[in-house]
Amino acid sequence: MGSLVETPLPDNNCNGNNHHHHNTHDHVYDQTSVPDGNRPPENNMEAEASRKRRAFDVLPLEVGTRVMCRWRDTKYHPVKVIERRRMHFGGPNDYEYYVHYTEFNRRLDEWVKLEHLDLDSVETDVDEKVEDKGTTQKMTRHQKRKIDESQVDGHEELDAASLREHEEFTKVKNIATIELGRYEIETWYFSPFPPEYNDSLKLFFCEFCLNFMKRKEQLQRHMRKCDLKHPPGDEIYRSGTLSMFEVDGKKNKVYGQNLCYLAKLFLDHKTLYYDVDLFLFYVLCECDERGCHMVGYFSKEKHSEEAYNLACILTLPPYQRKGYGKFLIAFSYELSKKEGKVGTPERPLSDLGLLSYRGYWTRVLLDILKKHKSNISIKELSDMTAIKADDILSTLQGLELIQYRKGQHAICADPKILDRHLKAAGRGGLEVDVSKLIWTPYKEQG
Ligand code: ACO
Ligand code: ZN
């Protein structure tokens, strides 16, 4: 399982609190079975000579090349070369390569040196054939899988053209790490920061107003002036040390934009809306005597034609896998209940997003099914939970709890089977205490 690696940073901040370095790369590891790609080192001279010949034939590698690459687990995994760049002090043939591990999510893409690549495994005929067909028509899942095995998550609703455009534009991560409050966090994806920030490997965020800067000294100067100690907007929930703030993107435009830039570093398939006016942001914080520290957020359109009750959701990596994601999801449904509407998250869902939603839906629905000995319909479940009927159906189908009888869906709810599924669904996460939610649905003013 992915353990959270936290190593202290040098203690050079002004308030003397411990910094934490947070390594987020263990995250896919627990979802993907890693095939044993280990190969023994070849030490003899013949091998060395053949390697040199091979290097001469294939270097520098073309973009699109498929080759095996040594990963942080010290094993070899298949990658595709996404981009290459000359090394600063290298010769004309000395390149670094930006690679995508085809078995893993794009958040693990990285720059690697030549010595990580096993040149004997280079596949020279680059498979552009597959990528060239079907430019405009929607691809089947199978075709997409051929293009890139690992890239199915979150791509379901993108056609080939927009998928390619998305990947071309966002192919290389621009910012590698950020500093936010006590944490240094490795980023996952490209985010379209204004051009003047794109030459920085690291950005420094004010954890309260989310302004970002290129240098630590700028941040330190900013922290002496910044008078925010929590997100702008209204505190609509407080329970223990947890608080939720509702931020109107129209009233707090800069904050909304900063939040989107920050969030995009961890969200792959989300268009960045500069039009933050149309959204409300629900920012979850852990509060202490120094202030309210953001742990995650979700955004929500003020008016959604498609009944979306959540646009983007993020738990910052240092806080992941502690139940905050399920709290945010539960919170979004509590808001829908207060509005008297059913809701559903905006698509596509990411791999982690889908896991979290599946877990939430499963637990909520099975808890009700357990209590209701009598028959209950999907419509009734939807009314009770604010979960959209389609999502209920797909969840129960996934658990094989739906039978199709006389043209109608029927839920079969054998208590033993329910218990088994509930156990498998894992921990419940942090509870939303509805009595602590003080909120009225959004109304246009003026
Ligand atoms: N590996 C395996 N399973 C995971 C992982 C992981 N790395 N992370 C979450 N899960 C699953 C687990 O089933 C977990 O439940 P469990 O801990 O009881 O087993 C469940 O998801 C939720 O765990 P939480 O701790 O409640 O969720 P978390 O605070 O980690 O937040 C979230 C989940 C928001 C999806 C987070 O992973 C994240 O921010 N990811 C990056 C952004 C993203 O992908 N957002 C969703 C995009 S889709 C959309 O916005 C509509
Ligand atoms: Zn600030």
Short mmCIF file of C-alpha atoms and ligand atoms in Angstrom, two decimals:
data_model
loop_
_atom_site.label_atom_id
_atom_site.label_comp_id
_atom_site.label_asym_id
_atom_site.label_seq_id
_atom_site.Cartn_x
_atom_site.Cartn_y
_atom_site.Cartn_z
CA MET A 1 0.00 0.00 0.00
CA GLY A 2 1.20 3.53 -0.66
CA SER A 3 2.70 4.84 2.49
CA LEU A 4 3.04 8.56 2.81
CA VAL A 5 6.65 9.57 2.73
CA GLU A 6 7.31 12.69 4.68
CA THR A 7 10.82 13.94 5.17
CA PRO A 8 11.57 17.23 6.89
CA LEU A 9 12.72 20.20 4.83
CA PRO A 10 15.50 22.44 6.09
CA ASP A 11 13.95 24.51 8.81
CA ASN A 12 14.36 27.94 7.30
CA ASN A 13 10.83 29.26 7.53
CA CYS A 14 9.87 32.19 9.60
CA ASN A 15 7.54 30.60 12.15
CA GLY A 16 9.70 27.64 13.03
CA ASN A 17 7.14 25.00 12.16
CA ASN A 18 8.29 21.80 10.63
CA HIS A 19 8.11 21.65 6.91
CA HIS A 20 7.25 18.38 5.35
CA HIS A 21 8.32 17.08 2.07
CA HIS A 22 5.58 15.05 0.64
CA ASN A 23 6.23 12.47 -1.94
CA THR A 24 3.10 11.59 -3.79
CA HIS A 25 4.34 9.11 -6.27
CA ASP A 26 3.41 6.01 -4.40
CA HIS A 27 -0.17 6.54 -5.34
CA VAL A 28 -0.71 4.43 -8.35
CA TYR A 29 1.36 1.76 -6.99
CA ASP A 30 -1.37 0.26 -4.91
CA GLN A 31 -3.80 0.12 -7.80
CA THR A 32 -1.62 -1.35 -10.45
CA SER A 33 -0.07 -4.73 -10.39
CA VAL A 34 3.51 -4.28 -11.39
CA PRO A 35 4.76 -7.01 -13.67
CA ASP A 36 8.21 -8.24 -12.94
CA GLY A 37 10.30 -6.44 -15.50
CA ASN A 38 13.59 -7.03 -13.77
CA ARG A 39 16.45 -7.99 -15.96
CA PRO A 40 19.87 -9.17 -14.95
CA PRO A 41 22.77 -6.82 -15.70
CA GLU A 42 24.88 -7.84 -18.67
CA ASN A 43 28.49 -7.41 -17.84
CA ASN A 44 30.49 -9.07 -20.54
CA MET A 45 32.37 -7.21 -23.23
CA GLU A 46 30.35 -8.59 -26.07
CA ALA A 47 27.21 -7.17 -24.57
CA GLU A 48 28.97 -3.86 -24.10
CA ALA A 49 30.01 -3.75 -27.74
CA SER A 50 26.57 -4.63 -28.95
CA ARG A 51 25.11 -1.95 -26.72
CA LYS A 52 27.38 0.65 -28.33
CA ARG A 53 26.36 -0.47 -31.81
CA ARG A 54 22.76 -0.38 -30.76
CA ALA A 55 23.14 3.10 -29.29
CA PHE A 56 24.68 4.31 -32.52
CA ASP A 57 21.70 2.92 -34.46
CA VAL A 58 18.90 4.30 -32.37
CA LEU A 59 20.14 7.51 -30.74
CA PRO A 60 18.87 10.03 -30.23
CA LEU A 61 15.51 8.39 -29.67
CA GLU A 62 12.60 9.79 -31.60
CA VAL A 63 9.51 11.07 -29.88
CA GLY A 64 7.00 8.21 -29.97
CA THR A 65 9.60 5.49 -29.44
CA ARG A 66 8.63 2.66 -27.13
CA VAL A 67 11.32 1.29 -24.86
CA MET A 68 11.79 -0.22 -21.42
CA CYS A 69 12.76 2.17 -18.66
CA ARG A 70 14.01 1.65 -15.12
CA TRP A 71 11.53 3.08 -12.65
CA ARG A 72 11.85 4.04 -9.01
CA ASP A 73 11.05 0.47 -8.01
CA THR A 74 14.33 -0.38 -9.83
CA LYS A 75 12.41 -2.56 -12.27
CA TYR A 76 11.97 -2.03 -15.98
CA HIS A 77 8.60 -0.89 -17.32
CA PRO A 78 7.45 -0.06 -20.85
CA VAL A 79 7.43 3.64 -21.66
CA LYS A 80 6.68 5.85 -24.61
CA VAL A 81 8.93 8.83 -25.32
CA ILE A 82 6.78 11.95 -25.14
CA GLU A 83 9.43 14.63 -25.57
CA ARG A 84 13.19 15.05 -25.56
CA ARG A 85 15.58 17.88 -24.78
CA ARG A 86 19.30 18.45 -25.06
CA MET A 87 21.22 18.26 -21.80
CA HIS A 88 22.66 21.54 -20.63
CA PHE A 89 26.32 20.52 -20.77
CA GLY A 90 26.03 17.61 -23.13
CA GLY A 91 27.18 16.88 -26.63
CA PRO A 92 24.90 17.09 -29.67
CA ASN A 93 23.56 13.58 -28.99
CA ASP A 94 23.04 13.93 -25.26
CA TYR A 95 19.35 14.10 -24.58
CA GLU A 96 17.03 13.65 -21.67
CA TYR A 97 13.70 12.03 -22.39
CA TYR A 98 10.26 12.77 -21.02
CA VAL A 99 8.56 9.41 -20.77
CA HIS A 100 5.10 8.06 -20.11
CA TYR A 101 4.89 4.69 -18.33
CA THR A 102 2.20 3.01 -20.37
CA GLU A 103 1.05 0.85 -17.45
CA PHE A 104 0.56 3.82 -15.16
CA ASN A 105 -1.40 7.02 -14.91
CA ARG A 106 0.09 10.14 -16.54
CA ARG A 107 0.91 11.62 -13.14
CA LEU A 108 4.03 9.44 -13.12
CA ASP A 109 5.42 10.83 -16.40
CA GLU A 110 8.94 12.18 -15.88
CA TRP A 111 12.25 13.27 -17.38
CA VAL A 112 14.81 10.46 -17.37
CA LYS A 113 18.44 10.18 -18.36
CA LEU A 114 19.59 7.83 -21.07
CA GLU A 115 21.06 5.38 -18.58
CA HIS A 116 17.55 4.56 -17.36
CA LEU A 117 16.57 3.24 -20.76
CA ASP A 118 17.26 -0.24 -22.03
CA LEU A 119 18.24 0.40 -25.63
CA ASP A 120 18.01 -3.29 -26.54
CA SER A 121 14.28 -3.02 -26.04
CA VAL A 122 13.75 -0.09 -28.41
CA GLU A 123 10.85 -0.70 -30.76
CA THR A 124 11.74 1.15 -33.89
CA ASP A 125 8.49 1.12 -35.82
CA VAL A 126 6.57 3.76 -33.99
CA ASP A 127 2.89 2.89 -33.98
CA GLU A 128 1.55 6.05 -35.55
CA LYS A 129 -0.71 3.87 -37.70
CA VAL A 130 -3.03 3.34 -34.80
CA GLU A 131 -3.02 6.94 -33.79
CA ASP A 132 -3.67 8.24 -37.27
CA LYS A 133 -6.94 6.57 -37.91
CA GLY A 134 -10.20 7.62 -36.38
CA THR A 135 -9.24 11.22 -35.92
CA THR A 136 -12.70 12.58 -35.74
CA GLN A 137 -15.04 9.75 -35.07
CA LYS A 138 -15.53 8.47 -31.56
CA MET A 139 -13.29 5.57 -30.79
CA THR A 140 -14.40 2.39 -29.18
CA ARG A 141 -12.87 1.52 -25.85
CA HIS A 142 -10.84 -1.17 -27.54
CA GLN A 143 -9.31 1.23 -30.02
CA LYS A 144 -8.44 3.61 -27.26
CA ARG A 145 -6.77 0.87 -25.33
CA LYS A 146 -4.64 0.15 -28.36
CA ILE A 147 -3.49 3.73 -28.46
CA ASP A 148 -2.38 3.57 -24.92
CA GLU A 149 -3.20 0.83 -22.53
CA SER A 150 -3.00 2.87 -19.41
CA GLN A 151 -4.89 5.83 -20.65
CA VAL A 152 -8.42 4.58 -20.40
CA ASP A 153 -9.13 6.16 -17.08
CA GLY A 154 -10.90 9.43 -17.45
CA HIS A 155 -10.85 9.29 -21.22
CA GLU A 156 -14.15 7.58 -21.78
CA GLU A 157 -15.93 10.61 -23.06
CA LEU A 158 -13.16 12.21 -25.08
CA ASP A 159 -13.03 11.58 -28.80
CA ALA A 160 -9.73 10.89 -30.51
CA ALA A 161 -9.19 14.43 -31.70
CA SER A 162 -9.75 16.12 -28.37
CA LEU A 163 -7.77 13.43 -26.60
CA ARG A 164 -4.80 14.06 -28.88
CA GLU A 165 -5.10 17.80 -28.58
CA HIS A 166 -5.28 17.51 -24.81
CA GLU A 167 -2.22 15.31 -24.66
CA GLU A 168 -0.22 17.43 -27.07
CA PHE A 169 -0.84 20.61 -25.16
CA THR A 170 -0.33 19.19 -21.70
CA LYS A 171 2.27 16.57 -22.50
CA VAL A 172 5.08 17.82 -20.32
CA LYS A 173 4.65 18.84 -16.70
CA ASN A 174 5.74 22.44 -16.30
CA ILE A 175 5.94 22.95 -12.54
CA ALA A 176 7.60 20.08 -10.68
CA THR A 177 6.95 21.01 -7.05
CA ILE A 178 5.05 23.55 -5.02
CA GLU A 179 5.38 24.77 -1.51
CA LEU A 180 2.09 25.28 0.30
CA GLY A 181 1.93 25.94 4.02
CA ARG A 182 4.00 23.29 5.78
CA TYR A 183 4.29 21.06 2.76
CA GLU A 184 6.41 20.67 -0.28
CA ILE A 185 4.37 18.73 -2.80
CA GLU A 186 5.37 17.07 -6.04
CA THR A 187 2.92 17.93 -8.79
CA TRP A 188 1.12 15.43 -11.00
CA TYR A 189 0.15 17.22 -14.23
CA PHE A 190 0.62 20.24 -16.40
CA SER A 191 -1.18 23.41 -15.34
CA PRO A 192 -1.47 26.47 -17.61
CA PHE A 193 0.13 29.09 -15.38
CA PRO A 194 0.72 32.50 -16.98
CA PRO A 195 3.81 32.34 -19.23
CA GLU A 196 6.10 34.21 -16.83
CA TYR A 197 5.83 31.29 -14.36
CA ASN A 198 6.61 28.58 -16.84
CA ASP A 199 10.37 28.71 -16.44
CA SER A 200 10.10 27.89 -12.72
CA LEU A 201 10.41 24.34 -11.52
CA LYS A 202 8.98 25.29 -8.16
CA LEU A 203 6.27 27.71 -7.12
CA PHE A 204 5.56 29.08 -3.66
CA PHE A 205 1.92 29.48 -2.65
CA CYS A 206 0.46 31.56 0.14
CA GLU A 207 -1.66 28.91 1.83
CA PHE A 208 -4.41 31.42 2.66
CA CYS A 209 -4.96 33.65 -0.41
CA LEU A 210 -3.32 31.12 -2.78
CA ASN A 211 -1.23 33.76 -4.53
CA PHE A 212 1.82 32.11 -6.01
CA MET A 213 5.37 33.31 -6.41
CA LYS A 214 8.58 32.20 -8.04
CA ARG A 215 10.87 32.77 -5.09
CA LYS A 216 10.81 31.88 -1.42
CA GLU A 217 11.81 35.41 -0.38
CA GLN A 218 8.82 36.81 -2.23
CA LEU A 219 6.58 34.45 -0.32
CA GLN A 220 8.17 35.39 2.99
CA ARG A 221 7.64 39.06 2.23
CA HIS A 222 4.07 38.31 1.22
CA MET A 223 3.36 36.36 4.42
CA ARG A 224 4.27 39.40 6.50
CA LYS A 225 1.66 41.47 4.68
CA CYS A 226 -1.10 38.97 3.90
CA ASP A 227 -3.85 39.32 6.46
CA LEU A 228 -5.94 36.28 5.48
CA LYS A 229 -5.92 33.36 7.89
CA HIS A 230 -8.65 31.35 6.11
CA PRO A 231 -10.20 31.24 2.65
CA PRO A 232 -12.28 34.29 1.76
CA GLY A 233 -16.05 33.79 1.86
CA ASP A 234 -18.47 32.31 4.38
CA GLU A 235 -17.77 29.57 6.85
CA ILE A 236 -20.78 27.31 6.34
CA TYR A 237 -19.70 24.30 8.40
CA ARG A 238 -17.64 23.79 11.53
CA SER A 239 -17.19 20.59 13.47
CA GLY A 240 -14.20 20.18 15.75
CA THR A 241 -11.17 21.44 13.85
CA LEU A 242 -12.80 21.00 10.43
CA SER A 243 -14.32 23.99 8.68
CA MET A 244 -15.84 24.43 5.25
CA PHE A 245 -15.82 27.79 3.48
CA GLU A 246 -18.02 28.74 0.55
CA VAL A 247 -16.21 31.05 -1.86
CA ASP A 248 -18.15 32.78 -4.63
CA GLY A 249 -15.93 32.93 -7.73
CA LYS A 250 -17.56 36.17 -8.76
CA LYS A 251 -16.81 37.94 -5.49
CA ASN A 252 -13.33 36.42 -5.14
CA LYS A 253 -12.08 36.12 -8.68
CA VAL A 254 -8.36 36.04 -8.00
CA TYR A 255 -8.75 33.46 -5.26
CA GLY A 256 -10.90 31.32 -7.56
CA GLN A 257 -8.35 31.52 -10.35
CA ASN A 258 -5.45 30.75 -8.03
CA LEU A 259 -7.33 27.74 -6.73
CA CYS A 260 -7.91 26.49 -10.29
CA TYR A 261 -4.22 26.85 -11.21
CA LEU A 262 -3.27 24.97 -8.08
CA ALA A 263 -5.87 22.24 -8.56
CA LYS A 264 -4.98 21.66 -12.19
CA LEU A 265 -1.55 20.46 -11.03
CA PHE A 266 -3.37 17.37 -9.68
CA LEU A 267 -6.27 17.07 -12.11
CA ASP A 268 -5.63 15.71 -15.59
CA HIS A 269 -8.82 15.98 -17.56
CA LYS A 270 -10.28 19.20 -16.41
CA THR A 271 -10.46 22.27 -18.54
CA LEU A 272 -9.36 25.22 -16.57
CA TYR A 273 -12.22 27.64 -16.39
CA TYR A 274 -11.02 31.19 -16.31
CA ASP A 275 -14.65 31.99 -15.93
CA VAL A 276 -14.67 31.41 -12.20
CA ASP A 277 -17.70 33.71 -11.88
CA LEU A 278 -19.97 30.78 -12.64
CA PHE A 279 -18.69 28.63 -9.80
CA LEU A 280 -18.83 28.28 -6.07
CA PHE A 281 -15.81 26.77 -4.34
CA TYR A 282 -16.16 24.72 -1.19
CA VAL A 283 -12.83 24.79 0.57
CA LEU A 284 -12.25 22.34 3.42
CA CYS A 285 -9.79 23.35 6.12
CA GLU A 286 -8.14 21.93 9.21
CA CYS A 287 -7.92 24.82 11.65
CA ASP A 288 -5.42 25.52 14.43
CA GLU A 289 -4.03 28.59 16.17
CA ARG A 290 -2.06 29.58 13.05
CA GLY A 291 -5.12 29.61 10.81
CA CYS A 292 -7.28 27.45 8.59
CA HIS A 293 -5.19 25.19 6.36
CA MET A 294 -6.75 23.99 3.15
CA VAL A 295 -6.87 20.21 2.84
CA GLY A 296 -9.02 20.04 -0.28
CA TYR A 297 -11.98 21.50 -2.09
CA PHE A 298 -14.69 20.95 -4.61
CA SER A 299 -16.19 23.35 -7.10
CA LYS A 300 -19.80 23.55 -8.14
CA GLU A 301 -21.54 25.40 -10.93
CA LYS A 302 -24.06 27.93 -9.70
CA HIS A 303 -26.50 26.65 -12.32
CA SER A 304 -25.96 23.28 -13.91
CA GLU A 305 -28.05 22.18 -16.87
CA GLU A 306 -26.82 18.62 -16.46
CA ALA A 307 -27.62 18.32 -12.75
CA TYR A 308 -23.94 18.33 -11.83
CA ASN A 309 -23.51 18.91 -8.12
CA LEU A 310 -19.73 18.88 -8.30
CA ALA A 311 -17.34 20.00 -11.04
CA CYS A 312 -13.86 19.28 -9.68
CA ILE A 313 -12.76 17.64 -6.46
CA LEU A 314 -9.30 17.56 -4.95
CA THR A 315 -7.68 16.46 -1.74
CA LEU A 316 -4.16 17.87 -1.59
CA PRO A 317 -1.69 14.96 -1.73
CA PRO A 318 -0.38 15.26 1.85
CA TYR A 319 -3.96 14.81 3.08
CA GLN A 320 -5.06 12.02 0.76
CA ARG A 321 -6.30 8.60 1.90
CA LYS A 322 -7.50 9.94 5.22
CA GLY A 323 -11.20 10.16 4.39
CA TYR A 324 -11.35 13.82 3.30
CA GLY A 325 -12.33 12.88 -0.25
CA LYS A 326 -15.36 10.97 0.96
CA PHE A 327 -16.18 13.86 3.26
CA LEU A 328 -16.14 16.27 0.31
CA ILE A 329 -18.31 13.93 -1.76
CA ALA A 330 -20.76 13.46 1.11
CA PHE A 331 -20.85 17.23 1.57
CA SER A 332 -21.74 17.78 -2.08
CA TYR A 333 -24.73 15.47 -1.69
CA GLU A 334 -25.81 17.18 1.54
CA LEU A 335 -25.95 20.45 -0.41
CA SER A 336 -28.04 18.74 -3.09
CA LYS A 337 -30.43 17.43 -0.44
CA LYS A 338 -30.87 20.96 0.90
CA GLU A 339 -31.60 22.11 -2.65
CA GLY A 340 -34.10 19.30 -3.06
CA LYS A 341 -32.30 18.06 -6.17
CA VAL A 342 -30.43 14.97 -7.25
CA GLY A 343 -26.86 15.47 -8.37
CA THR A 344 -23.96 13.78 -10.09
CA PRO A 345 -20.28 14.65 -10.52
CA GLU A 346 -19.15 16.18 -13.79
CA ARG A 347 -17.54 13.69 -16.17
CA PRO A 348 -15.00 12.39 -16.97
CA LEU A 349 -14.00 11.06 -13.56
CA SER A 350 -10.35 10.37 -12.93
CA ASP A 351 -9.18 6.94 -11.75
CA LEU A 352 -9.00 8.14 -8.15
CA GLY A 353 -12.23 10.08 -8.52
CA LEU A 354 -14.07 7.00 -9.70
CA LEU A 355 -12.66 4.89 -6.87
CA SER A 356 -13.76 7.45 -4.31
CA TYR A 357 -17.25 7.87 -5.78
CA ARG A 358 -17.74 4.12 -6.15
CA GLY A 359 -16.76 3.70 -2.51
CA TYR A 360 -19.10 6.44 -1.36
CA TRP A 361 -22.06 5.26 -3.43
CA THR A 362 -21.57 1.66 -2.35
CA ARG A 363 -21.50 2.44 1.32
CA VAL A 364 -24.44 4.85 1.30
CA LEU A 365 -26.66 2.56 -0.77
CA LEU A 366 -25.82 -0.65 1.04
CA ASP A 367 -26.42 0.98 4.44
CA ILE A 368 -29.93 1.84 3.33
CA LEU A 369 -30.59 -1.53 1.72
CA LYS A 370 -29.56 -3.21 4.95
CA LYS A 371 -32.00 -1.20 7.01
CA HIS A 372 -34.88 -1.52 4.55
CA LYS A 373 -35.99 -5.07 4.72
CA SER A 374 -38.89 -4.31 2.40
CA ASN A 375 -38.45 -3.69 -1.28
CA ILE A 376 -37.11 -0.33 -2.21
CA SER A 377 -36.92 1.21 -5.65
CA ILE A 378 -34.08 3.06 -7.30
CA LYS A 379 -36.25 6.17 -7.37
CA GLU A 380 -36.73 5.95 -3.60
CA LEU A 381 -33.02 5.44 -3.06
CA SER A 382 -32.35 8.47 -5.22
CA ASP A 383 -34.82 10.61 -3.27
CA MET A 384 -33.21 9.62 0.01
CA THR A 385 -29.61 10.13 -1.01
CA ALA A 386 -29.69 12.80 -3.78
CA ILE A 387 -27.62 10.34 -5.84
CA LYS A 388 -28.71 10.33 -9.48
CA ALA A 389 -30.60 7.17 -10.52
CA ASP A 390 -28.01 6.28 -13.22
CA ASP A 391 -25.25 6.26 -10.62
CA ILE A 392 -27.32 4.09 -8.30
CA LEU A 393 -28.03 1.66 -11.09
CA SER A 394 -24.40 1.42 -12.20
CA THR A 395 -23.19 0.97 -8.62
CA LEU A 396 -25.68 -1.80 -7.87
CA GLN A 397 -25.03 -3.42 -11.23
CA GLY A 398 -21.32 -3.37 -10.48
CA LEU A 399 -22.08 -5.24 -7.28
CA GLU A 400 -24.35 -7.63 -9.17
CA LEU A 401 -27.30 -6.69 -7.02
CA ILE A 402 -29.63 -5.90 -9.91
CA GLN A 403 -31.89 -8.42 -11.53
CA TYR A 404 -33.90 -7.71 -14.60
CA ARG A 405 -37.43 -9.10 -14.21
CA LYS A 406 -40.42 -8.52 -16.46
CA GLY A 407 -38.77 -5.54 -18.06
CA GLN A 408 -38.01 -3.99 -14.68
CA HIS A 409 -34.94 -3.60 -12.54
CA ALA A 410 -35.23 -5.29 -9.20
CA ILE A 411 -32.74 -4.98 -6.39
CA CYS A 412 -31.92 -8.17 -4.64
CA ALA A 413 -30.61 -7.55 -1.18
CA ASP A 414 -29.56 -10.69 0.60
CA PRO A 415 -28.20 -9.48 3.96
CA LYS A 416 -25.20 -11.79 3.80
CA ILE A 417 -24.18 -10.49 0.39
CA LEU A 418 -24.71 -6.89 1.49
CA ASP A 419 -22.46 -7.43 4.49
CA ARG A 420 -19.77 -8.89 2.33
CA HIS A 421 -19.85 -5.92 -0.05
CA LEU A 422 -19.88 -3.44 2.81
CA LYS A 423 -16.79 -4.99 4.30
CA ALA A 424 -15.05 -4.80 0.95
CA ALA A 425 -16.06 -1.15 0.55
CA GLY A 426 -13.54 -0.13 3.20
CA ARG A 427 -13.64 2.64 5.72
CA GLY A 428 -16.48 5.14 5.89
CA GLY A 429 -14.35 8.26 5.89
CA LEU A 430 -15.09 11.38 7.89
CA GLU A 431 -18.77 11.94 8.61
CA VAL A 432 -20.57 15.11 7.66
CA ASP A 433 -22.56 16.26 10.69
CA VAL A 434 -25.53 17.87 8.95
CA SER A 435 -26.56 19.70 12.11
CA LYS A 436 -23.36 21.76 11.75
CA LEU A 437 -24.12 22.85 8.20
CA ILE A 438 -25.57 26.33 8.03
CA TRP A 439 -26.31 27.06 4.41
CA THR A 440 -28.92 28.25 1.97
CA PRO A 441 -28.76 27.44 -1.73
CA TYR A 442 -27.21 30.01 -4.04
CA LYS A 443 -29.47 32.78 -5.31
CA GLU A 444 -28.49 35.38 -7.87
CA GLN A 445 -28.35 38.76 -6.22
CA GLY A 446 -29.51 42.04 -7.70
N1 ACO B 1 -5.01 4.11 -4.38
C1 ACO B 1 -6.07 3.28 -4.25
N2 ACO B 1 -7.29 3.70 -3.85
C2 ACO B 1 -7.45 5.00 -3.56
C3 ACO B 1 -6.38 5.91 -3.65
C4 ACO B 1 -5.11 5.40 -4.07
N3 ACO B 1 -4.05 6.18 -4.18
N4 ACO B 1 -6.83 7.11 -3.29
C5 ACO B 1 -8.14 6.98 -2.99
N5 ACO B 1 -8.52 5.69 -3.17
C6 ACO B 1 -9.86 5.12 -3.01
C7 ACO B 1 -9.99 4.24 -1.81
O1 ACO B 1 -11.02 3.33 -2.07
C8 ACO B 1 -10.40 5.21 -0.75
O2 ACO B 1 -11.12 4.63 0.28
P1 ACO B 1 -10.37 3.82 1.46
O3 ACO B 1 -9.23 4.69 1.93
O4 ACO B 1 -11.43 3.62 2.47
O5 ACO B 1 -9.89 2.55 0.84
C9 ACO B 1 -11.32 6.14 -1.51
O6 ACO B 1 -10.77 6.21 -2.81
C10 ACO B 1 -11.45 7.54 -0.97
O7 ACO B 1 -10.48 7.84 -0.06
P2 ACO B 1 -10.49 9.23 0.68
O8 ACO B 1 -9.39 9.23 1.69
O9 ACO B 1 -11.84 9.56 1.18
O10 ACO B 1 -10.20 10.21 -0.54
P3 ACO B 1 -8.99 11.24 -0.72
O11 ACO B 1 -9.02 12.29 0.36
O12 ACO B 1 -7.73 10.54 -0.93
O13 ACO B 1 -9.48 11.98 -2.05
C11 ACO B 1 -9.59 12.25 -4.39
C12 ACO B 1 -9.89 11.32 -3.21
C13 ACO B 1 -10.26 13.60 -4.16
C14 ACO B 1 -10.13 11.65 -5.67
C15 ACO B 1 -8.05 12.43 -4.44
O14 ACO B 1 -7.47 11.20 -4.81
C16 ACO B 1 -7.56 13.48 -5.39
O15 ACO B 1 -7.61 14.66 -5.09
N6 ACO B 1 -7.06 13.07 -6.59
C17 ACO B 1 -6.52 13.99 -7.57
C18 ACO B 1 -7.60 14.80 -8.23
C19 ACO B 1 -8.68 13.92 -8.81
O16 ACO B 1 -8.41 12.94 -9.50
N7 ACO B 1 -9.93 14.30 -8.56
C20 ACO B 1 -11.10 13.63 -9.11
C21 ACO B 1 -11.30 14.06 -10.52
S1 ACO B 1 -12.92 13.72 -11.11
C22 ACO B 1 -13.82 15.12 -10.77
O17 ACO B 1 -13.25 16.08 -10.35
C23 ACO B 1 -15.28 15.13 -11.02
ZN ZN B 2 -1.64 35.53 1.05
#
